Structures are given as structure tokens and as C-alpha cells.
mmCIF file of C-alpha atoms in Angstrom:
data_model
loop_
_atom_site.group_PDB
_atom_site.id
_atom_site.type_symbol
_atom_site.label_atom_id
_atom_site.label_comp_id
_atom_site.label_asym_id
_atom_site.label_seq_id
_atom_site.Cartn_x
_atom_site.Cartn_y
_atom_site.Cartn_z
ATOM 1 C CA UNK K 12 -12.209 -16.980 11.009
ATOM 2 C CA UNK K 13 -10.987 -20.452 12.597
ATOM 3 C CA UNK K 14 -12.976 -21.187 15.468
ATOM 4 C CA UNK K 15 -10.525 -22.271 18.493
ATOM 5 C CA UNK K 16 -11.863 -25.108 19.572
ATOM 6 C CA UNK K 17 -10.725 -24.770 23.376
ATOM 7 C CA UNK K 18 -13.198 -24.780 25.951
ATOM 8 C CA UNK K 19 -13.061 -21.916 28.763
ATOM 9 C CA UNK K 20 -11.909 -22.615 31.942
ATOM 10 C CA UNK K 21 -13.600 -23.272 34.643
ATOM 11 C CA UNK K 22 -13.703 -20.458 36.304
ATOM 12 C CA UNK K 23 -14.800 -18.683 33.393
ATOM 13 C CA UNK K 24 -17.713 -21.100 32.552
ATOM 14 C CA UNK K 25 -19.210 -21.038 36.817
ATOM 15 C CA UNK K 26 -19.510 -17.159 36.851
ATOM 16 C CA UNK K 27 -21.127 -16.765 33.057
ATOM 17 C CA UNK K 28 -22.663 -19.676 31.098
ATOM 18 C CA UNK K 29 -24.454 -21.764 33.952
ATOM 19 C CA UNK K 30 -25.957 -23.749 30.714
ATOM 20 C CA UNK K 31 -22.395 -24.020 28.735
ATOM 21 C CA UNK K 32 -20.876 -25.238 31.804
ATOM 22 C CA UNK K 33 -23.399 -27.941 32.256
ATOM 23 C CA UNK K 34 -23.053 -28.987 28.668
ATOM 24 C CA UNK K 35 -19.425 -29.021 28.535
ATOM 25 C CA UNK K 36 -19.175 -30.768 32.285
ATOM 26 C CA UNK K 37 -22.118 -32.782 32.526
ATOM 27 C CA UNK K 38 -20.958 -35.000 35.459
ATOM 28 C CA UNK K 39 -20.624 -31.938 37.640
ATOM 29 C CA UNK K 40 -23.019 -32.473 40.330
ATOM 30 C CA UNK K 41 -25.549 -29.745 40.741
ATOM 31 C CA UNK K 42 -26.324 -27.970 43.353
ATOM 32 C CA UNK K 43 -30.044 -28.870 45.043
ATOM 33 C CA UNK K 44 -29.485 -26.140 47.998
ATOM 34 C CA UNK K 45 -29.183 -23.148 45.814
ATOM 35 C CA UNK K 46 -30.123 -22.072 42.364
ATOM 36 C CA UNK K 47 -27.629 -21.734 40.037
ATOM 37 C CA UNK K 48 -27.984 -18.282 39.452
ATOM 38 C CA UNK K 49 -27.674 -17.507 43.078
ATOM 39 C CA UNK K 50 -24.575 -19.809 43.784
ATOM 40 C CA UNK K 51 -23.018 -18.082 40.298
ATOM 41 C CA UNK K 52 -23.626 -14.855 42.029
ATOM 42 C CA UNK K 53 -22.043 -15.802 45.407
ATOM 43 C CA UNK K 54 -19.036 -17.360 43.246
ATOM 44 C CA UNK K 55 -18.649 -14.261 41.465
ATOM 45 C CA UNK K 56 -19.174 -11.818 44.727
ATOM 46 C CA UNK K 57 -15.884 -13.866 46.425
ATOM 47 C CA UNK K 58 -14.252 -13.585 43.314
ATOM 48 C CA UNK K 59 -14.700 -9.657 42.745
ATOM 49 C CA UNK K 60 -11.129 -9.465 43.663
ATOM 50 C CA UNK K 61 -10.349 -10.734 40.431
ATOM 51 C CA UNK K 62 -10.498 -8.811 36.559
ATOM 52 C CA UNK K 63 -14.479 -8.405 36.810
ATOM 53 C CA UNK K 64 -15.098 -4.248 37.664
ATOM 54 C CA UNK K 65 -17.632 -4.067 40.003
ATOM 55 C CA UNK K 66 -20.566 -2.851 37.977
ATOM 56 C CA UNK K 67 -20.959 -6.722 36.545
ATOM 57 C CA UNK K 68 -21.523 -8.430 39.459
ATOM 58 C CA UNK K 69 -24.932 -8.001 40.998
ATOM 59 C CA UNK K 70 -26.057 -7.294 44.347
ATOM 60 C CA UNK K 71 -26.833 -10.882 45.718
ATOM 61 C CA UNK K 72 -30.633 -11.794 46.609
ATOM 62 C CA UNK K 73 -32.236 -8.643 44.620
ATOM 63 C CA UNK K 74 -31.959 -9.636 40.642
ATOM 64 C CA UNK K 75 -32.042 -13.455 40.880
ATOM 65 C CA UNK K 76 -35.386 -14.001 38.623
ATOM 66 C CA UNK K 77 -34.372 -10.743 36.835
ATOM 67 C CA UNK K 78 -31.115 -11.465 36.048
ATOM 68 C CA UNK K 79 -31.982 -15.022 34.463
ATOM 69 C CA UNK K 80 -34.741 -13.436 32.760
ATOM 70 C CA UNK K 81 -32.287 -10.382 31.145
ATOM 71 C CA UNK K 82 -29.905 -13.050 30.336
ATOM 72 C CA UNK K 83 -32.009 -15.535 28.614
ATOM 73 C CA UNK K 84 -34.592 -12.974 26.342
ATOM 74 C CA UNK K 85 -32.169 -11.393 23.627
ATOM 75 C CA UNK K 86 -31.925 -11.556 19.807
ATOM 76 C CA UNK K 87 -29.814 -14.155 18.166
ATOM 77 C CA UNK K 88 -29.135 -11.980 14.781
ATOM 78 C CA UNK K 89 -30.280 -9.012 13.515
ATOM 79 C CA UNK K 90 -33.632 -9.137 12.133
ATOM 80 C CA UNK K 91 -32.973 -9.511 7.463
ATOM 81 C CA UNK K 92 -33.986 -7.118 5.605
ATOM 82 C CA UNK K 93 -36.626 -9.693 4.373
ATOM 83 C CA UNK K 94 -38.244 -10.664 7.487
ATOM 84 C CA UNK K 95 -38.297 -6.359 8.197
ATOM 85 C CA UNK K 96 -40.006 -5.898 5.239
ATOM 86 C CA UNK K 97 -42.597 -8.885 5.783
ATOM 87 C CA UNK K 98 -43.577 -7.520 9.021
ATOM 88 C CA UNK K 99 -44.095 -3.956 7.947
ATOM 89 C CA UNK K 100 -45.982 -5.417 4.474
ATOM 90 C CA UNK K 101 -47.932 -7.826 6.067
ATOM 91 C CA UNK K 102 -51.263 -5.701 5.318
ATOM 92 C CA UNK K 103 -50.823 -2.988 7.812
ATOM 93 C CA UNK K 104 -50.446 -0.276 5.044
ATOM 94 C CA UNK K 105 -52.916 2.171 4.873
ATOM 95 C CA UNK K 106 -55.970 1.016 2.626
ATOM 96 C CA UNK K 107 -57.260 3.545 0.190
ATOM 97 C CA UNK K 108 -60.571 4.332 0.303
ATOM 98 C CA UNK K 109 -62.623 3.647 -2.624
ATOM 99 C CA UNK K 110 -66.146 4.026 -1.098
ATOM 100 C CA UNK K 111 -66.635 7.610 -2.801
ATOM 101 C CA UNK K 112 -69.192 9.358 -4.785
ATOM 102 C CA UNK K 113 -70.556 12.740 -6.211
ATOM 103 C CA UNK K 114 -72.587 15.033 -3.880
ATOM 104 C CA UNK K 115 -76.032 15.622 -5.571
ATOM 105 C CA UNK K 116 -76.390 19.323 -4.465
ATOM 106 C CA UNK K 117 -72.722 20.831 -5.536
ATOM 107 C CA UNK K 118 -71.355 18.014 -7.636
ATOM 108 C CA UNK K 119 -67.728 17.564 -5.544
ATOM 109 C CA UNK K 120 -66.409 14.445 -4.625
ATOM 110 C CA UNK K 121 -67.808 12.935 -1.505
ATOM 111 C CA UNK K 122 -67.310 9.564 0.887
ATOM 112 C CA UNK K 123 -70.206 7.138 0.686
ATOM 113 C CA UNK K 124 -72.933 7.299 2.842
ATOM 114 C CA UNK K 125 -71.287 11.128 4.472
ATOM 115 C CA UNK K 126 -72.390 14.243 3.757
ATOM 116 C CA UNK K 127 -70.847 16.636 1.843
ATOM 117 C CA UNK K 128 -68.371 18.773 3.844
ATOM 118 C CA UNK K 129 -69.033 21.996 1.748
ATOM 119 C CA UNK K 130 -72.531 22.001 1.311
ATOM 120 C CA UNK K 131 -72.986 21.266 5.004
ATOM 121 C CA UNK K 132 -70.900 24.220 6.086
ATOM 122 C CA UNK K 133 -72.146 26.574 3.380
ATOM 123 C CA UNK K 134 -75.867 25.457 4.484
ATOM 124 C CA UNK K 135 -75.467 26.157 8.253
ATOM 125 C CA UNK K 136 -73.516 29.160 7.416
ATOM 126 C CA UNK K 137 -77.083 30.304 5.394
ATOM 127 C CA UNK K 138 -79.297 28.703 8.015
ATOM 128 C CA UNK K 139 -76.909 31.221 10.127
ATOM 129 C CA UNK K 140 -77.282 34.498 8.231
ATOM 130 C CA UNK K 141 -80.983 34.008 6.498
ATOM 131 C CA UNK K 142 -79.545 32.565 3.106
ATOM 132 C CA UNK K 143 -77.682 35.757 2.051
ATOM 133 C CA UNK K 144 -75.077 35.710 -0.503
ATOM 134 C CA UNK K 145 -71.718 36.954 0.611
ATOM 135 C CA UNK K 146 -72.303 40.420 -1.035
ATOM 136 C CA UNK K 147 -75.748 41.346 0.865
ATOM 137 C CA UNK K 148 -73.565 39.661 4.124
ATOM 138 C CA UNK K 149 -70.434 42.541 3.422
ATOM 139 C CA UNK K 150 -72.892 45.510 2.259
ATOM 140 C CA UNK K 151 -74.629 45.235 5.585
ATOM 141 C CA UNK K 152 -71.413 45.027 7.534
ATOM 142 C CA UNK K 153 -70.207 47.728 5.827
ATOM 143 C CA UNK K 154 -73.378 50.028 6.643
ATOM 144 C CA UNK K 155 -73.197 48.895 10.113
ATOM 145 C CA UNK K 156 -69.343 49.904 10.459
ATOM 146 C CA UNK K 157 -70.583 53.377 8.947
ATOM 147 C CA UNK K 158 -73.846 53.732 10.929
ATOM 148 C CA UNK K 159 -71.435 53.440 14.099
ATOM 149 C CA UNK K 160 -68.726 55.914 12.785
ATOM 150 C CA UNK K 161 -71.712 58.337 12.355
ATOM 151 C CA UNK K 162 -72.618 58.148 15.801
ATOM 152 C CA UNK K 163 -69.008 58.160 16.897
ATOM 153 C CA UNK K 164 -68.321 61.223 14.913
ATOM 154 C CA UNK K 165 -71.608 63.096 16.314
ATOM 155 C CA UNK K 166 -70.557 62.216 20.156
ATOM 156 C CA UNK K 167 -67.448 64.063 18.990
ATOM 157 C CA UNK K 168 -65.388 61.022 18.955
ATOM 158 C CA UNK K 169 -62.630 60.106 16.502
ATOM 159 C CA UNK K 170 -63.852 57.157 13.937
ATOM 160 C CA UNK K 171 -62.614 53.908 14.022
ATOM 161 C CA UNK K 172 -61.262 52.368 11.030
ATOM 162 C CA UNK K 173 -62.133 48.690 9.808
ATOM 163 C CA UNK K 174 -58.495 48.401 8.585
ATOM 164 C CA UNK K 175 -56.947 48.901 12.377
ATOM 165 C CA UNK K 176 -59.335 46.414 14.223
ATOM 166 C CA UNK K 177 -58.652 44.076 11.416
ATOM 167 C CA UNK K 178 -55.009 44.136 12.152
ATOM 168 C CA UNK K 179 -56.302 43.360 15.603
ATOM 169 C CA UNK K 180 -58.029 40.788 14.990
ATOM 170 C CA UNK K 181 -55.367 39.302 12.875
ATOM 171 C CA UNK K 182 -52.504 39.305 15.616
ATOM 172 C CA UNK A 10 -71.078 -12.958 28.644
ATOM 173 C CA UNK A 11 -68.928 -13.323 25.919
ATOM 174 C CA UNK A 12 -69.655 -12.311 22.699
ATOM 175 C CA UNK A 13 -73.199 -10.875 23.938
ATOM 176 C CA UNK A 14 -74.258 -7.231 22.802
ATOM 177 C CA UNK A 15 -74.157 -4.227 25.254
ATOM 178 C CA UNK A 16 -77.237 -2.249 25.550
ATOM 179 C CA UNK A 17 -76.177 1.314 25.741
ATOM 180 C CA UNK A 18 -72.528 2.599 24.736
ATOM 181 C CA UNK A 19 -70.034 3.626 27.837
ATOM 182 C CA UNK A 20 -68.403 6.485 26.021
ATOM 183 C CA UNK A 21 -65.762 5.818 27.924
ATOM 184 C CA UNK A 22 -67.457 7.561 30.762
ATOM 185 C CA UNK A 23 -68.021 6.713 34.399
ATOM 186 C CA UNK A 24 -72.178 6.432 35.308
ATOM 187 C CA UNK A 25 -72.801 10.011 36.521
ATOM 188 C CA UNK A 26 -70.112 11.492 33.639
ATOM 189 C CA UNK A 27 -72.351 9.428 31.260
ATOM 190 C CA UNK A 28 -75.734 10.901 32.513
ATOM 191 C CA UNK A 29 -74.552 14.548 32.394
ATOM 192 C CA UNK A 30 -73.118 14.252 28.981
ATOM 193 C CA UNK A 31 -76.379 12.960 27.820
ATOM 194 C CA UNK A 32 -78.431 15.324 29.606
ATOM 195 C CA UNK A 33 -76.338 18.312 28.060
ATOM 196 C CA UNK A 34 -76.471 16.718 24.540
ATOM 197 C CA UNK A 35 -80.426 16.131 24.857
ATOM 198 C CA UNK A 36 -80.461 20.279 25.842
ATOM 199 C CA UNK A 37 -78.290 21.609 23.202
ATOM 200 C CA UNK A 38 -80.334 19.574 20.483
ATOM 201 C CA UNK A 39 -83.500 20.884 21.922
ATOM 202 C CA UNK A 40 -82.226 24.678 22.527
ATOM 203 C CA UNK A 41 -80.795 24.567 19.242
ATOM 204 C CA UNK A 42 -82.505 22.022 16.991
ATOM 205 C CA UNK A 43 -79.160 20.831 15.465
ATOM 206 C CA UNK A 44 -75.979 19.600 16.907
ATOM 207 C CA UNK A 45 -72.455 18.400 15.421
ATOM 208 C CA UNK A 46 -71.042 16.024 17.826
ATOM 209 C CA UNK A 47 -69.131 12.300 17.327
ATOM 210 C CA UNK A 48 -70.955 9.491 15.587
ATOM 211 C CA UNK A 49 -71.390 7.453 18.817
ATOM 212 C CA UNK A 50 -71.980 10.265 21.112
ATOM 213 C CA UNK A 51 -75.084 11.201 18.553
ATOM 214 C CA UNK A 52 -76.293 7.515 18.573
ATOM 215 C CA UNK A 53 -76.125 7.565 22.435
ATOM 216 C CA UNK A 54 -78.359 10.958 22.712
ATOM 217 C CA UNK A 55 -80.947 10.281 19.481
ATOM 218 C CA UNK A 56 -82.222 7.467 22.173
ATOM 219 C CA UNK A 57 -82.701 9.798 25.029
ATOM 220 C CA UNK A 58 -83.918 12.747 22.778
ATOM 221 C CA UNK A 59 -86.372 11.011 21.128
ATOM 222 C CA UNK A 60 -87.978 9.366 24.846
ATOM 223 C CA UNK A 61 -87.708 13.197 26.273
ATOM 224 C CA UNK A 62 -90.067 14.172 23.338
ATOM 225 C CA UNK A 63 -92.374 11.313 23.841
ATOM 226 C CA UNK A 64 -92.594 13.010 27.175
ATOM 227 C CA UNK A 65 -93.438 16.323 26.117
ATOM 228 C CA UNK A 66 -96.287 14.529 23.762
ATOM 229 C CA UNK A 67 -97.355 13.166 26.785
ATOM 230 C CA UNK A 68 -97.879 15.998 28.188
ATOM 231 C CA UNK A 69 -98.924 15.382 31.918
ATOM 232 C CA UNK A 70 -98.032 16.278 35.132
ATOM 233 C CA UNK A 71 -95.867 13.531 35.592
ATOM 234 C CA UNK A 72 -94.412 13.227 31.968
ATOM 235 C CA UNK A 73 -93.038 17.107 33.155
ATOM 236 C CA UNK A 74 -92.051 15.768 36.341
ATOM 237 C CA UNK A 75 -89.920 12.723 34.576
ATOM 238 C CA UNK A 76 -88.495 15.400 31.349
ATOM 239 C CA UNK A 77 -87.379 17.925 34.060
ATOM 240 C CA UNK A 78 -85.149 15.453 35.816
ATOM 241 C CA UNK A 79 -83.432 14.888 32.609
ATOM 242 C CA UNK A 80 -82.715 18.112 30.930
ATOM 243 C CA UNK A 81 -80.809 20.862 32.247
ATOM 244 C CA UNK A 82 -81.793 24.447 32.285
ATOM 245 C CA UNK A 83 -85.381 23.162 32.634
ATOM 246 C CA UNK A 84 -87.072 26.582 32.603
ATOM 247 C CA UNK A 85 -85.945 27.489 29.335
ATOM 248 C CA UNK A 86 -86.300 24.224 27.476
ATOM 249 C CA UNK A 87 -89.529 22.628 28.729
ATOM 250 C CA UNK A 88 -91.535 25.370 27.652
ATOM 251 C CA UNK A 89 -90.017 24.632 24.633
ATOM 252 C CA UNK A 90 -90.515 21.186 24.435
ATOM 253 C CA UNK A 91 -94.167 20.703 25.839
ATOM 254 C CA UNK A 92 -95.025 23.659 23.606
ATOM 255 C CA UNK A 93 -93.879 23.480 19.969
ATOM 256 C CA UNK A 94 -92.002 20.285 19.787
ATOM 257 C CA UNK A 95 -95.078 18.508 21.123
ATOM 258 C CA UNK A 96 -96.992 20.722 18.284
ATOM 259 C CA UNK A 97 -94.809 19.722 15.137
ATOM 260 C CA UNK A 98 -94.879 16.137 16.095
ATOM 261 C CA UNK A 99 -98.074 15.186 17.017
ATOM 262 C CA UNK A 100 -98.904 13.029 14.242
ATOM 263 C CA UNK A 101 -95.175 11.527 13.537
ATOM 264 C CA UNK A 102 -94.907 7.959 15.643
ATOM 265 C CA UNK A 103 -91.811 8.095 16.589
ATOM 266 C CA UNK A 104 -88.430 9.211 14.931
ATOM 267 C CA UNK A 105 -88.146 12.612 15.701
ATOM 268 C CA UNK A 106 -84.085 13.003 15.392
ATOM 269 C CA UNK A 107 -82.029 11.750 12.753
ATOM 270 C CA UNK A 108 -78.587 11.111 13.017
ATOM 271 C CA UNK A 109 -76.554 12.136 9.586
ATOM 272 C CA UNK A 110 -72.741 11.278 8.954
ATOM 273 C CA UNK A 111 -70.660 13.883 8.276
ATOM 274 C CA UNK A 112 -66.721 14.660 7.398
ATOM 275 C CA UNK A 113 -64.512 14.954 10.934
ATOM 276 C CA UNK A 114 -65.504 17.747 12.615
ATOM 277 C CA UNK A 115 -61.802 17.823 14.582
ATOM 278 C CA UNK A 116 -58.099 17.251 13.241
ATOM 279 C CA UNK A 117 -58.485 14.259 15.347
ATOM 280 C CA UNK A 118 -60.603 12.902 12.400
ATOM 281 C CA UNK A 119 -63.509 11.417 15.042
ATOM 282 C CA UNK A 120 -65.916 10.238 13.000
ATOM 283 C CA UNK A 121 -68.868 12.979 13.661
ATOM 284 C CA UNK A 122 -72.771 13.490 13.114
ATOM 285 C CA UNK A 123 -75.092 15.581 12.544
ATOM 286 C CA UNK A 124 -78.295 15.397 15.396
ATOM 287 C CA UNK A 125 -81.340 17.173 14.288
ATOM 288 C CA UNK A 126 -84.839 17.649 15.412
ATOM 289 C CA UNK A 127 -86.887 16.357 11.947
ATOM 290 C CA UNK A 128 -88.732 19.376 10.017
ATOM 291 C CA UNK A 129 -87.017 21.472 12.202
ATOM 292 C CA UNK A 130 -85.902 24.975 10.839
ATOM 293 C CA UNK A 131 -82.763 23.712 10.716
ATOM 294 C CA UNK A 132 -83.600 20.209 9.079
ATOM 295 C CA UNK A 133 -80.056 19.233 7.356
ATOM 296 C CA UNK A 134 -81.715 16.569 4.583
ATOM 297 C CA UNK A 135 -84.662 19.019 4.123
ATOM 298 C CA UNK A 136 -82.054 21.533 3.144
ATOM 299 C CA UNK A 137 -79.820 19.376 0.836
ATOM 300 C CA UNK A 138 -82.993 17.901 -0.867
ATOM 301 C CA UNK A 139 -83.772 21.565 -1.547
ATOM 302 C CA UNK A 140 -80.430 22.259 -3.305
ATOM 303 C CA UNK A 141 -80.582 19.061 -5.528
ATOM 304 C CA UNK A 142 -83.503 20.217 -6.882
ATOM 305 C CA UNK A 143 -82.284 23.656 -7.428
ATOM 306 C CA UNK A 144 -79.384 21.579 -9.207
ATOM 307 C CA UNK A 145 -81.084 19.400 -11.136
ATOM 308 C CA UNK A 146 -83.224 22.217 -12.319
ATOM 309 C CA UNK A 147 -80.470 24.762 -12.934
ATOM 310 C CA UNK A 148 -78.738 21.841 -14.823
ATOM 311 C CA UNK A 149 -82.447 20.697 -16.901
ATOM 312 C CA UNK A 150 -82.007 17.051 -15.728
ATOM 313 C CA UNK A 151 -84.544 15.029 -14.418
ATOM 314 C CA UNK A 152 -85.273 13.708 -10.724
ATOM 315 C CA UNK A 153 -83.217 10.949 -9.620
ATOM 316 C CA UNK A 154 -84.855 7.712 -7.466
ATOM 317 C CA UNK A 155 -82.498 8.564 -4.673
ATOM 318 C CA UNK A 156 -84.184 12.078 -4.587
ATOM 319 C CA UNK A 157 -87.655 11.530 -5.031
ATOM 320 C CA UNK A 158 -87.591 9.163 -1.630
ATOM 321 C CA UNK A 159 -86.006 11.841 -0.158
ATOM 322 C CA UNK A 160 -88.548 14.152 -1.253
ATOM 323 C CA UNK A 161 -91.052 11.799 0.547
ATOM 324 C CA UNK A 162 -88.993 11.730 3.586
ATOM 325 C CA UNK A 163 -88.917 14.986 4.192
ATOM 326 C CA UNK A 164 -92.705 16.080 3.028
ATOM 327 C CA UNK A 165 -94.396 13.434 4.734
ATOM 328 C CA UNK A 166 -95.245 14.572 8.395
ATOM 329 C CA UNK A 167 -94.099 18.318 7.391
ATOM 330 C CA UNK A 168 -97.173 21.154 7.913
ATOM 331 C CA UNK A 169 -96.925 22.983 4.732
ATOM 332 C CA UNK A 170 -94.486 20.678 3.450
ATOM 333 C CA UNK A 171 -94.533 21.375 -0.609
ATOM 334 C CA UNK A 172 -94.692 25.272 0.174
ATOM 335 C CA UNK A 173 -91.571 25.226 2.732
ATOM 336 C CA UNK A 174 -89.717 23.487 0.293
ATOM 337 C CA UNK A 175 -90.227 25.469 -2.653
ATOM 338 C CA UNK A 176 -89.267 28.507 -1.093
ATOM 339 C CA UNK A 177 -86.190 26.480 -0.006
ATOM 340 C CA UNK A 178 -85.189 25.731 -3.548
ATOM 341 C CA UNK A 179 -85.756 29.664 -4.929
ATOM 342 C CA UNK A 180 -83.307 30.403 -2.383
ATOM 343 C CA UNK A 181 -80.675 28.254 -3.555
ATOM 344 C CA UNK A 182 -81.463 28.780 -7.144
ATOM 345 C CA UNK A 183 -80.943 32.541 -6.315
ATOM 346 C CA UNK A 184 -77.713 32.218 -4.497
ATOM 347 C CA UNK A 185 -76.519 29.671 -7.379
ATOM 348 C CA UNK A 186 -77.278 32.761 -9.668
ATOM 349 C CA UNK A 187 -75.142 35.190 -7.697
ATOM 350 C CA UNK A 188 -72.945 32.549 -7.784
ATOM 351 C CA UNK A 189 -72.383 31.974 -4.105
ATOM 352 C CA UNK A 190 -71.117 28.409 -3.870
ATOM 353 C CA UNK A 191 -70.674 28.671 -0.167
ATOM 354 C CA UNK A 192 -67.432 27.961 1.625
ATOM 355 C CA UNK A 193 -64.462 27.043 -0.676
ATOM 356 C CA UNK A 194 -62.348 25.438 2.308
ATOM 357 C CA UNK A 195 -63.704 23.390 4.688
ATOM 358 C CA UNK A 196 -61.013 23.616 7.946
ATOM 359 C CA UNK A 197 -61.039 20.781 10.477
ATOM 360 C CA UNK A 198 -60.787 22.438 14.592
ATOM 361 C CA UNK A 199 -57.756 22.313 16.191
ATOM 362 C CA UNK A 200 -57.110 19.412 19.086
ATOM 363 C CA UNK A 201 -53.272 18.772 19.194
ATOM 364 C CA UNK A 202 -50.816 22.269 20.486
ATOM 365 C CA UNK A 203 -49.210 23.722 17.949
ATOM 366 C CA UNK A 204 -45.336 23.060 18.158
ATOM 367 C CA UNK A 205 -42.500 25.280 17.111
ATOM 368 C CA UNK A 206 -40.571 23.292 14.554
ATOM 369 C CA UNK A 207 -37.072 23.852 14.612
ATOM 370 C CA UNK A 208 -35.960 23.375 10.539
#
């Protein structure tokens, strides 16, 4: 697209490009009083009778710093695709971890220098229970559930049934 | 001072927050003989657990002064601590917790620890050392290196150490014959709320 090389008006260049303005009209004498963000502002607040709605120009005396620093601090292109992809491969990824061997009391895979997740939770479940195996653990449930139906039954009270507090426990 | 070493941990913790976790942690381990609790948290309490046992070695009028300032629940653990605790380590100098990594306790993935009283009945390496053996014997192998100095770890200060351990390994030989291998899923704890998804 051919650039048109004509340079904005005056006007134009005092209430928006403080820095154009000066480059295009260098011999303009600047202002020492006031900033030049705050005598843009008062230009543009008398001019607000003009095509600028109202929501551009800004409340004089409250965004001066603000207001430079919004218009200054903004990206020039869109980021490439390349320099994306450098910043997100620029070793952040996740590292794999290597430092792994073989428990010596089940044989599973383990981290280095860890214990073994299953034998510690199968151990302090025994430690628990007196080192029964799972069948010795459910017979003696299972005589306990029937040693309290007995005495339900002789108080002359209806049994309970392990299937109905199971469903229960579930929900 | 930059670049100088702290001598205690924060946890994060304001002064009093820091005491009272300590104190609890120091409790537990003695009411229970074995806690799970993050890495750091352990490192923090293996200091003040083993300096509240050197107390109940001690055993003086002031040493029970000093050890019931800093447990709680004092009437049920000092009895505990001045009584058998002092017992089983009379002749072990020092080092009477260990600290042992373990897998994440939490779906938080904190990296967590094992703190144990040593030849405790709940003594986490005494245990595993039993159940290599009971491997390596199932299997017909021989001993590694790596097991023997654990062997001597956990025999050395032990009363009745070679007996105890024995009868630890013909109970995991007979739950390897019944073919118990334990638990076959190890879950982590919940931390985060579980959120309705709406796909």
C-alpha cells in the first residue's frame, strides 16, 4: 500500500503524538510551564467540541503520569511464531526423571533415595492389623458381623445385613 | 547477611504458630512412634524430638520440668517418655528418630517423610530390611552390600535384635506364601475441591 507521505495537521499532531509533533516541527518552542501531556490534555478538553466523543479525552490533573505511561508501554508487532516458541522451549519443559530404581522388598519400580509407596502402605497397614493376610482380616469381620446378628436376633431384634450398610457407606 | 545459612526452617509460620506445630509434631511421634508428615516439617521436629528424649534420659526433676513445657498432653506422654523411651535408648548416643523419604502423601505432591522413633515397634527400615530378606530368600539369592549395612543399622542398639527380626521375616515369608502383596493402589489424599465439569 503507498504510504501518503502528508504530514497531519496540526491540530491533529498537538492532541495525539506530542513526540511526532516535535519531530515533524522541531522549531516549535516548548512549553517550560506545563508538561506536555498536561497542556495536550487542556488543548484537547477546549477542543471537545470538536469530532473526539468524550470517552477519549481524560479528566485533566488525574491520569497525567498514567496516561504517558499507557501510551508509551505497548507492543510494536505481534510476537513470531519463532520468538513464541523460543520462549516456551527455552528449558522450562518438564524434565523427566531418571533417578529411579527397583525396590528390594517387592521388586516395583521406585524413585531414588524414596521409599517404596506400596510396601510402605502395605507395611503400616500390617503394623495396623498384626501382619494378617487379607483372608484372616475378612474371616474375622465376617464372624464379628455374625456374632452381632446373634445377639441382635436374641434381643428380638431384626438382623442387619452387611449388604445395606455397605450401600451406606458407599453413598 | 547475604548468602549466610538460617539456623532453623520458618515453615512459613509466625514464632508462636512455629512452636505449637513443633510441639504437636514432637507428641504425635512420641504417642504414636511413627508419623507421615512433609519432608521439611520432619527435619524441623527430628531436632526437637531427639533433645525432648535426651531429656527423658536425663531424667531429673528439672529435665521433667524443661520436657513438660514442650509437649502437649503432658500427662499422657511423659510417662511415656521418662519410662520406656528412656529404657530402649539408654545405650544409643544420640539419633533416636530417623527421617525416611517417601512418595507424596497429598495430591499436592509435597514432598513427605516418614518420622520414627528407632527400634520402635513401628521401625519403618527395620520392617523393609525384614521383607528383603524374606525376598531374597524366597527368591534363593544372596545378600546384597546395601542390605547387610542395613542389617547392622537396625541390629546394632536393638535388645533382642537377631530374634525380633527373624520373627519379622517368617511373617513376611508367610504372607508372601498366601500371596498377600499388600495394597495394589497406592491413592494420594485429596487437597484441591472437587469441581463439576461441565463436558
Amino acid at each position: 500500500m503507498a504510504a501518503c507521505h502528508i504530514a497531519p495537521s496540526q491540530s491533529f499532531l498537538a492532541a495525539f503524538l506530542p513526540v511526532a509533533r516535535a519531530a515533524l516541527l522541531p522549531q516549535l518552542p516548548r512549553s517550560t510551564s506545563r508538561s506536555h501531556v498536561a497542556s495536550r490534555i487542556a488543548s484537547l478538553w477546549q477542543s471537545r467540541s470538536s469530532l473526539l466523543p468524550a470517552a477519549l479525552i481524560p479528566i485533566p490533573g488525574i491520569l497525567e503520569g498514567l496516561w504517558e505511561g499507557i501510551l508509551r508501554a505497548v507492543p510494536k508487532k505481534k510476537t513470531s511464531h519463532m520468538k513464541k516458541r523460543h520462549r516456551f522451549m527455552a528449558g522450562k519443559g518438564l524434565k523427566d526423571v531418571t533417578a529411579l530404581n527397583k525396590c528390594s522388598a517387592c521388586g516395583k519400580l521406585k524413585r531414588a533415595h524414596v521409599l517404596c509407596p506400596y510396601c510402605v502402605q502395605s507395611i503400616r497397614k500390617w503394623f495396623g492389623n498384626g501382619f494378617k493376610t487379607e483372608a484372616e482380616v475378612k474371616a474375622q469381620k465376617d464372624t464379628q458381623w455374625d456374632e452381632m446378628n446373634e445377639r441382635l436376633q436374641k434381643a428380638g431384634r431384626k438382623p442387619l445385613l452387611k449388604e445395606d450398610v455397605e450401600d451406606l457407606a458407599k453413598t | 547477611m547475604a548468602g549466610g545459612l538460617v539456623k532453623y526452617r520458618k515453615l512459613g509460620r509466625t514464632s508462636s504458630h512455629r512452636k505449637a506445630l513443633l510441639r504437636n509434631l514432637v507428641t504425635s511421634l512420641i504417642e504414636h512412634e511413627s508419623i507421615q508428615t512433609t519432608w521439611h516439617k520432619a527435619k524441623e521436629a527430628q531436632r526437637m524430638a531427639d533433645k525432648v528424649i535426651t531429656l527423658g534420659k536425663k531424667n531429673t526433676e528439672a529435665s521433667k520440668r524443661s520436657a513438660m513445657s514442650k509437649l502437649f498432653r503432658p500427662h499422657d506422654i511423659l510417662p511415656r517418655l521418662f519410662g520406656p523411651l528412656a529404657a530402649r535408648y539408654a545405650d544409643r548416643p544420640g539419633g533416636y528418630t530417623r527421617v525416611l523419604r517417601i512418595e507424596p502423601i497429598k495430591e499436592d505432591q509435597a514432598p513427605s517423610a516418614i518420622l520414627e522413633l528407632v527400634d520402635g515397634p513401628k521401625d519403618m527400615r527395620f520392617a523393609m530390611t525384614a521383607r528383603t530378606i524374606a525376598k531374597t530368600r524366597t527368591n534363593e539369592q544372596e545378600l546384597n552390600d546395601m542390605t547387610r549395612a542395613n542389617i547392622a543399622k537396625v541390629t546394632r542398639y536393638r535388645k533382642d535384635a537377631d530374634g525380633e527380626l527373624e520373627e519379622m521375616v517368617q511373617r513376611f515369608e508367610r504372607l508372601e506364601e498366601e500371596s498377600d502383596e499388600g495394597v495394589e493402589e497406592v491413592k494420594k489424599k485429596r487437597v484441591y475441591p472437587k469441581l463439576e465439569r461441565s463436558r
